[in-house]
C-alpha cells in the first residue's frame, strides 16, 4: 500500500523539480545569470538522483534486480554523472573568466523576484515531502527529504547571490555563483545509483 503512495510522492517531487528547473534555465538564459544556470544544473542533478523514477527501478516493467533494469540504470547513472561534471566544469570556468574580467553583471528586479519565487516553491515541496515521510515512515522518503533540503540550500545561495548583485555587489554574486557551480561538479562526482 505504501509503495504506490511513495511513487506518487516522488512523481510530484519530480514534476515540481522539473518546473523549478525550467524557470531557472529560462531566467538564467534570458538574464545571462550564472547563478541561475548553476542552480538549474544542481536541480537537474537532484532529478537524476531519484532512483525510483530515473535509475531503472522499473524500466519497461523490469525491476532493477533484473539484468536489463540494472543495465539501463548503470548507463543512465554514467550519463548523469558525465553531464553534471562536464557542464559544471564549463560553467565554473566561465564564471572564473567573468571574475577575472571584473564581473560587472547587473541583476534586475525580475531576476530577484524569480529567485525568491523558486525558493518559495522548493520550500513547499520540501515541507510536503517531510510531512509524507513522517506519516508513512518509509526510509527512502527520508533520502528524498535530504535531496530536497540540499536543493533548497542551493536556492538559498542563489537568492543570496542575486540579492548581492542587485544591491551593488557583483563580485559577491560571482563568488556565490562559483560556489554553486563547484557544488554541481561535486554532485556529479558523488552521484550514485539509488537502492530500491
PDB file of C-alpha atoms in Angstrom:
ATOM      1  CA  UNK A   1       0.000   0.000   0.000  1.00  0.00           C
ATOM      2  CA  UNK A   2       2.829   2.385   0.837  1.00  0.00           C
ATOM      3  CA  UNK A   3       4.694   1.615  -2.385  1.00  0.00           C
ATOM      4  CA  UNK A   4       2.208   3.361  -4.754  1.00  0.00           C
ATOM      5  CA  UNK A   5       1.940   6.282  -2.313  1.00  0.00           C
ATOM      6  CA  UNK A   6       5.730   6.611  -2.256  1.00  0.00           C
ATOM      7  CA  UNK A   7       5.871   6.604  -6.048  1.00  0.00           C
ATOM      8  CA  UNK A   8       3.145   9.274  -6.210  1.00  0.00           C
ATOM      9  CA  UNK A   9       5.094  11.471  -3.782  1.00  0.00           C
ATOM     10  CA  UNK A  10       8.252  11.008  -5.835  1.00  0.00           C
ATOM     11  CA  UNK A  11       6.370  11.783  -9.049  1.00  0.00           C
ATOM     12  CA  UNK A  12       5.031  15.033  -7.550  1.00  0.00           C
ATOM     13  CA  UNK A  13       8.527  15.888  -6.344  1.00  0.00           C
ATOM     14  CA  UNK A  14       9.923  15.165  -9.799  1.00  0.00           C
ATOM     15  CA  UNK A  15       7.344  17.344 -11.558  1.00  0.00           C
ATOM     16  CA  UNK A  16       7.996  20.137  -9.080  1.00  0.00           C
ATOM     17  CA  UNK A  17      11.743  19.948  -9.676  1.00  0.00           C
ATOM     18  CA  UNK A  18      11.229  19.940 -13.443  1.00  0.00           C
ATOM     19  CA  UNK A  19       9.067  23.069 -13.154  1.00  0.00           C
ATOM     20  CA  UNK A  20      11.668  24.782 -10.957  1.00  0.00           C
ATOM     21  CA  UNK A  21      14.457  23.781 -13.338  1.00  0.00           C
ATOM     22  CA  UNK A  22      12.521  25.212 -16.277  1.00  0.00           C
ATOM     23  CA  UNK A  23      12.185  28.563 -14.505  1.00  0.00           C
ATOM     24  CA  UNK A  24      15.866  28.577 -13.509  1.00  0.00           C
ATOM     25  CA  UNK A  25      17.026  27.754 -17.030  1.00  0.00           C
ATOM     26  CA  UNK A  26      14.717  30.297 -18.651  1.00  0.00           C
ATOM     27  CA  UNK A  27      15.736  33.143 -16.348  1.00  0.00           C
ATOM     28  CA  UNK A  28      19.379  32.070 -16.455  1.00  0.00           C
ATOM     29  CA  UNK A  29      19.460  32.139 -20.256  1.00  0.00           C
ATOM     30  CA  UNK A  30      17.422  35.331 -20.701  1.00  0.00           C
ATOM     31  CA  UNK A  31      19.249  37.263 -17.969  1.00  0.00           C
ATOM     32  CA  UNK A  32      22.585  35.527 -18.697  1.00  0.00           C
ATOM     33  CA  UNK A  33      22.838  34.865 -14.981  1.00  0.00           C
ATOM     34  CA  UNK A  34      25.365  32.170 -13.975  1.00  0.00           C
ATOM     35  CA  UNK A  35      23.855  31.734 -10.506  1.00  0.00           C
ATOM     36  CA  UNK A  36      20.569  30.633 -12.060  1.00  0.00           C
ATOM     37  CA  UNK A  37      22.333  28.330 -14.510  1.00  0.00           C
ATOM     38  CA  UNK A  38      24.334  26.709 -11.714  1.00  0.00           C
ATOM     39  CA  UNK A  39      21.207  26.284  -9.577  1.00  0.00           C
ATOM     40  CA  UNK A  40      19.392  24.755 -12.566  1.00  0.00           C
ATOM     41  CA  UNK A  41      22.190  22.233 -13.052  1.00  0.00           C
ATOM     42  CA  UNK A  42      22.126  21.319  -9.375  1.00  0.00           C
ATOM     43  CA  UNK A  43      18.354  20.828  -9.535  1.00  0.00           C
ATOM     44  CA  UNK A  44      18.795  18.616 -12.590  1.00  0.00           C
ATOM     45  CA  UNK A  45      21.263  16.609 -10.525  1.00  0.00           C
ATOM     46  CA  UNK A  46      18.575  16.204  -7.866  1.00  0.00           C
ATOM     47  CA  UNK A  47      16.185  14.911 -10.531  1.00  0.00           C
ATOM     48  CA  UNK A  48      18.756  12.412 -11.770  1.00  0.00           C
ATOM     49  CA  UNK A  49      19.274  11.180  -8.216  1.00  0.00           C
ATOM     50  CA  UNK A  50      15.713   9.880  -7.907  1.00  0.00           C
ATOM     51  CA  UNK A  51      16.308   6.120  -8.201  1.00  0.00           C
ATOM     52  CA  UNK A  52      12.662   5.003  -8.235  1.00  0.00           C
ATOM     53  CA  UNK A  53      11.892   7.259 -11.176  1.00  0.00           C
ATOM     54  CA  UNK A  54      15.086   7.586 -13.207  1.00  0.00           C
ATOM     55  CA  UNK A  55      17.602   4.946 -12.227  1.00  0.00           C
ATOM     56  CA  UNK A  56      15.980   1.836 -13.532  1.00  0.00           C
ATOM     57  CA  UNK A  57      13.816   0.799 -10.602  1.00  0.00           C
ATOM     58  CA  UNK A  58      11.294  -0.276 -13.188  1.00  0.00           C
ATOM     59  CA  UNK A  59      12.299   0.130 -16.827  1.00  0.00           C
ATOM     60  CA  UNK A  60       9.886  -1.480 -19.296  1.00  0.00           C
ATOM     61  CA  UNK A  61       8.445  -3.471 -16.381  1.00  0.00           C
ATOM     62  CA  UNK A  62      11.865  -4.895 -15.476  1.00  0.00           C
ATOM     63  CA  UNK A  63      12.789  -4.357 -11.816  1.00  0.00           C
ATOM     64  CA  UNK A  64      16.273  -3.074 -11.040  1.00  0.00           C
ATOM     65  CA  UNK A  65      17.350  -6.518  -9.805  1.00  0.00           C
ATOM     66  CA  UNK A  66      16.702  -7.856 -13.305  1.00  0.00           C
ATOM     67  CA  UNK A  67      19.692  -7.719 -15.647  1.00  0.00           C
ATOM     68  CA  UNK A  68      18.010  -5.403 -18.160  1.00  0.00           C
ATOM     69  CA  UNK A  69      16.812  -2.984 -15.486  1.00  0.00           C
ATOM     70  CA  UNK A  70      20.278  -2.898 -13.905  1.00  0.00           C
ATOM     71  CA  UNK A  71      21.917  -2.357 -17.298  1.00  0.00           C
ATOM     72  CA  UNK A  72      19.795   0.696 -18.067  1.00  0.00           C
ATOM     73  CA  UNK A  73      20.325   2.013 -14.538  1.00  0.00           C
ATOM     74  CA  UNK A  74      24.118   1.828 -14.846  1.00  0.00           C
ATOM     75  CA  UNK A  75      24.110   3.508 -18.267  1.00  0.00           C
ATOM     76  CA  UNK A  76      21.845   6.317 -17.058  1.00  0.00           C
ATOM     77  CA  UNK A  77      23.973   6.811 -13.976  1.00  0.00           C
ATOM     78  CA  UNK A  78      27.115   7.196 -16.099  1.00  0.00           C
ATOM     79  CA  UNK A  79      25.424   9.699 -18.433  1.00  0.00           C
ATOM     80  CA  UNK A  80      24.073  11.653 -15.449  1.00  0.00           C
ATOM     81  CA  UNK A  81      27.498  11.928 -13.840  1.00  0.00           C
ATOM     82  CA  UNK A  82      29.132  12.873 -17.151  1.00  0.00           C
ATOM     83  CA  UNK A  83      26.536  15.591 -17.797  1.00  0.00           C
ATOM     84  CA  UNK A  84      26.870  17.171 -14.352  1.00  0.00           C
ATOM     85  CA  UNK A  85      30.666  17.079 -14.241  1.00  0.00           C
ATOM     86  CA  UNK A  86      31.178  18.474 -17.763  1.00  0.00           C
ATOM     87  CA  UNK A  87      28.518  21.201 -17.586  1.00  0.00           C
ATOM     88  CA  UNK A  88      29.570  22.104 -14.047  1.00  0.00           C
ATOM     89  CA  UNK A  89      33.182  22.412 -15.170  1.00  0.00           C
ATOM     90  CA  UNK A  90      32.268  24.564 -18.191  1.00  0.00           C
ATOM     91  CA  UNK A  91      30.134  26.858 -16.047  1.00  0.00           C
ATOM     92  CA  UNK A  92      32.866  27.114 -13.409  1.00  0.00           C
ATOM     93  CA  UNK A  93      35.473  28.147 -15.967  1.00  0.00           C
ATOM     94  CA  UNK A  94      33.050  30.699 -17.427  1.00  0.00           C
ATOM     95  CA  UNK A  95      32.422  32.260 -14.013  1.00  0.00           C
ATOM     96  CA  UNK A  96      36.160  32.342 -13.296  1.00  0.00           C
ATOM     97  CA  UNK A  97      36.729  34.261 -16.541  1.00  0.00           C
ATOM     98  CA  UNK A  98      33.957  36.702 -15.615  1.00  0.00           C
ATOM     99  CA  UNK A  99      35.520  37.226 -12.191  1.00  0.00           C
ATOM    100  CA  UNK A 100      38.921  37.790 -13.780  1.00  0.00           C
ATOM    101  CA  UNK A 101      37.361  40.454 -16.004  1.00  0.00           C
ATOM    102  CA  UNK A 102      35.839  42.246 -13.018  1.00  0.00           C
ATOM    103  CA  UNK A 103      32.358  40.695 -13.057  1.00  0.00           C
ATOM    104  CA  UNK A 104      30.010  43.568 -13.870  1.00  0.00           C
ATOM    105  CA  UNK A 105      26.768  41.606 -14.213  1.00  0.00           C
ATOM    106  CA  UNK A 106      23.635  43.604 -13.342  1.00  0.00           C
ATOM    107  CA  UNK A 107      20.771  41.829 -11.594  1.00  0.00           C
ATOM    108  CA  UNK A 108      17.287  43.073 -12.499  1.00  0.00           C
ATOM    109  CA  UNK A 109      14.312  43.201 -10.149  1.00  0.00           C
ATOM    110  CA  UNK A 110      12.517  40.475 -12.130  1.00  0.00           C
ATOM    111  CA  UNK A 111      15.528  38.185 -11.683  1.00  0.00           C
ATOM    112  CA  UNK A 112      15.471  38.833  -7.956  1.00  0.00           C
ATOM    113  CA  UNK A 113      11.739  38.050  -7.778  1.00  0.00           C
ATOM    114  CA  UNK A 114      12.265  34.847  -9.771  1.00  0.00           C
ATOM    115  CA  UNK A 115      14.982  33.695  -7.359  1.00  0.00           C
ATOM    116  CA  UNK A 116      12.774  34.092  -4.302  1.00  0.00           C
ATOM    117  CA  UNK A 117       9.793  32.567  -6.120  1.00  0.00           C
ATOM    118  CA  UNK A 118      11.603  29.306  -6.887  1.00  0.00           C
ATOM    119  CA  UNK A 119      12.947  29.260  -3.328  1.00  0.00           C
ATOM    120  CA  UNK A 120       9.365  29.505  -2.052  1.00  0.00           C
ATOM    121  CA  UNK A 121       8.203  26.710  -4.392  1.00  0.00           C
ATOM    122  CA  UNK A 122      11.055  24.462  -3.308  1.00  0.00           C
ATOM    123  CA  UNK A 123      10.215  25.158   0.345  1.00  0.00           C
ATOM    124  CA  UNK A 124       6.670  23.923  -0.262  1.00  0.00           C
ATOM    125  CA  UNK A 125       7.970  20.773  -1.967  1.00  0.00           C
ATOM    126  CA  UNK A 126      10.321  20.063   0.916  1.00  0.00           C
ATOM    127  CA  UNK A 127       7.610  20.638   3.508  1.00  0.00           C
ATOM    128  CA  UNK A 128       5.177  18.284   1.767  1.00  0.00           C
ATOM    129  CA  UNK A 129       7.844  15.602   1.422  1.00  0.00           C
ATOM    130  CA  UNK A 130       8.794  15.897   5.096  1.00  0.00           C
ATOM    131  CA  UNK A 131       5.163  15.534   6.173  1.00  0.00           C
ATOM    132  CA  UNK A 132       4.740  12.490   3.924  1.00  0.00           C
ATOM    133  CA  UNK A 133       7.931  10.881   5.242  1.00  0.00           C
ATOM    134  CA  UNK A 134       6.831  11.422   8.835  1.00  0.00           C
ATOM    135  CA  UNK A 135       3.404   9.944   8.133  1.00  0.00           C
ATOM    136  CA  UNK A 136       4.397   6.935   6.011  1.00  0.00           C
ATOM    137  CA  UNK A 137       7.777   6.347   7.695  1.00  0.00           C
ATOM    138  CA  UNK A 138       9.487   4.953   4.591  1.00  0.00           C
ATOM    139  CA  UNK A 139      13.276   5.213   4.805  1.00  0.00           C
ATOM    140  CA  UNK A 140      13.547   6.001   1.119  1.00  0.00           C
ATOM    141  CA  UNK A 141      11.424   9.135   1.555  1.00  0.00           C
ATOM    142  CA  UNK A 142      13.882  10.460   4.126  1.00  0.00           C
ATOM    143  CA  UNK A 143      16.559  10.156   1.440  1.00  0.00           C
ATOM    144  CA  UNK A 144      14.334  12.257  -0.816  1.00  0.00           C
ATOM    145  CA  UNK A 145      13.915  14.787   2.000  1.00  0.00           C
ATOM    146  CA  UNK A 146      17.696  15.080   2.245  1.00  0.00           C
ATOM    147  CA  UNK A 147      17.957  15.640  -1.511  1.00  0.00           C
ATOM    148  CA  UNK A 148      15.214  18.286  -1.397  1.00  0.00           C
ATOM    149  CA  UNK A 149      16.933  20.002   1.528  1.00  0.00           C
ATOM    150  CA  UNK A 150      20.213  20.201  -0.399  1.00  0.00           C
ATOM    151  CA  UNK A 151      18.354  21.712  -3.338  1.00  0.00           C
ATOM    152  CA  UNK A 152      16.735  24.282  -1.063  1.00  0.00           C
ATOM    153  CA  UNK A 153      20.138  25.285   0.331  1.00  0.00           C
ATOM    154  CA  UNK A 154      21.404  25.832  -3.211  1.00  0.00           C
ATOM    155  CA  UNK A 155      18.391  28.013  -3.991  1.00  0.00           C
ATOM    156  CA  UNK A 156      19.040  29.939  -0.780  1.00  0.00           C
ATOM    157  CA  UNK A 157      22.602  30.550  -2.010  1.00  0.00           C
ATOM    158  CA  UNK A 158      21.131  31.680  -5.330  1.00  0.00           C
ATOM    159  CA  UNK A 159      18.912  34.182  -3.500  1.00  0.00           C
ATOM    160  CA  UNK A 160      21.955  35.492  -1.646  1.00  0.00           C
ATOM    161  CA  UNK A 161      23.865  35.780  -4.926  1.00  0.00           C
ATOM    162  CA  UNK A 162      21.195  37.705  -6.810  1.00  0.00           C
ATOM    163  CA  UNK A 163      20.457  39.911  -3.793  1.00  0.00           C
ATOM    164  CA  UNK A 164      24.145  40.816  -3.574  1.00  0.00           C
ATOM    165  CA  UNK A 165      24.181  41.602  -7.279  1.00  0.00           C
ATOM    166  CA  UNK A 166      21.001  43.638  -7.016  1.00  0.00           C
ATOM    167  CA  UNK A 167      22.251  45.864  -4.181  1.00  0.00           C
ATOM    168  CA  UNK A 168      25.526  46.564  -5.974  1.00  0.00           C
ATOM    169  CA  UNK A 169      27.959  43.792  -5.063  1.00  0.00           C
ATOM    170  CA  UNK A 170      28.503  41.911  -8.340  1.00  0.00           C
ATOM    171  CA  UNK A 171      31.711  40.254  -7.131  1.00  0.00           C
ATOM    172  CA  UNK A 172      29.797  38.655  -4.252  1.00  0.00           C
ATOM    173  CA  UNK A 173      27.250  37.489  -6.815  1.00  0.00           C
ATOM    174  CA  UNK A 174      30.042  35.962  -8.872  1.00  0.00           C
ATOM    175  CA  UNK A 175      31.642  34.207  -5.907  1.00  0.00           C
ATOM    176  CA  UNK A 176      28.310  32.716  -4.821  1.00  0.00           C
ATOM    177  CA  UNK A 177      27.687  31.550  -8.393  1.00  0.00           C
ATOM    178  CA  UNK A 178      31.143  29.986  -8.436  1.00  0.00           C
ATOM    179  CA  UNK A 179      30.422  28.098  -5.223  1.00  0.00           C
ATOM    180  CA  UNK A 180      27.196  26.660  -6.646  1.00  0.00           C
ATOM    181  CA  UNK A 181      28.904  25.594  -9.878  1.00  0.00           C
ATOM    182  CA  UNK A 182      31.632  23.791  -7.906  1.00  0.00           C
ATOM    183  CA  UNK A 183      28.918  22.016  -5.915  1.00  0.00           C
ATOM    184  CA  UNK A 184      27.391  20.873  -9.219  1.00  0.00           C
ATOM    185  CA  UNK A 185      30.689  19.155 -10.058  1.00  0.00           C
ATOM    186  CA  UNK A 186      30.787  17.667  -6.560  1.00  0.00           C
ATOM    187  CA  UNK A 187      27.254  16.361  -7.022  1.00  0.00           C
ATOM    188  CA  UNK A 188      28.212  14.733 -10.315  1.00  0.00           C
ATOM    189  CA  UNK A 189      31.223  13.025  -8.748  1.00  0.00           C
ATOM    190  CA  UNK A 190      29.181  11.793  -5.784  1.00  0.00           C
ATOM    191  CA  UNK A 191      26.109  10.733  -7.766  1.00  0.00           C
ATOM    192  CA  UNK A 192      25.392   7.073  -7.225  1.00  0.00           C
ATOM    193  CA  UNK A 193      22.685   4.637  -8.051  1.00  0.00           C
ATOM    194  CA  UNK A 194      19.926   4.628  -5.502  1.00  0.00           C
ATOM    195  CA  UNK A 195      18.743   1.454  -3.858  1.00  0.00           C
ATOM    196  CA  UNK A 196      15.140   0.445  -4.449  1.00  0.00           C
TER     197      UNK A 196
END
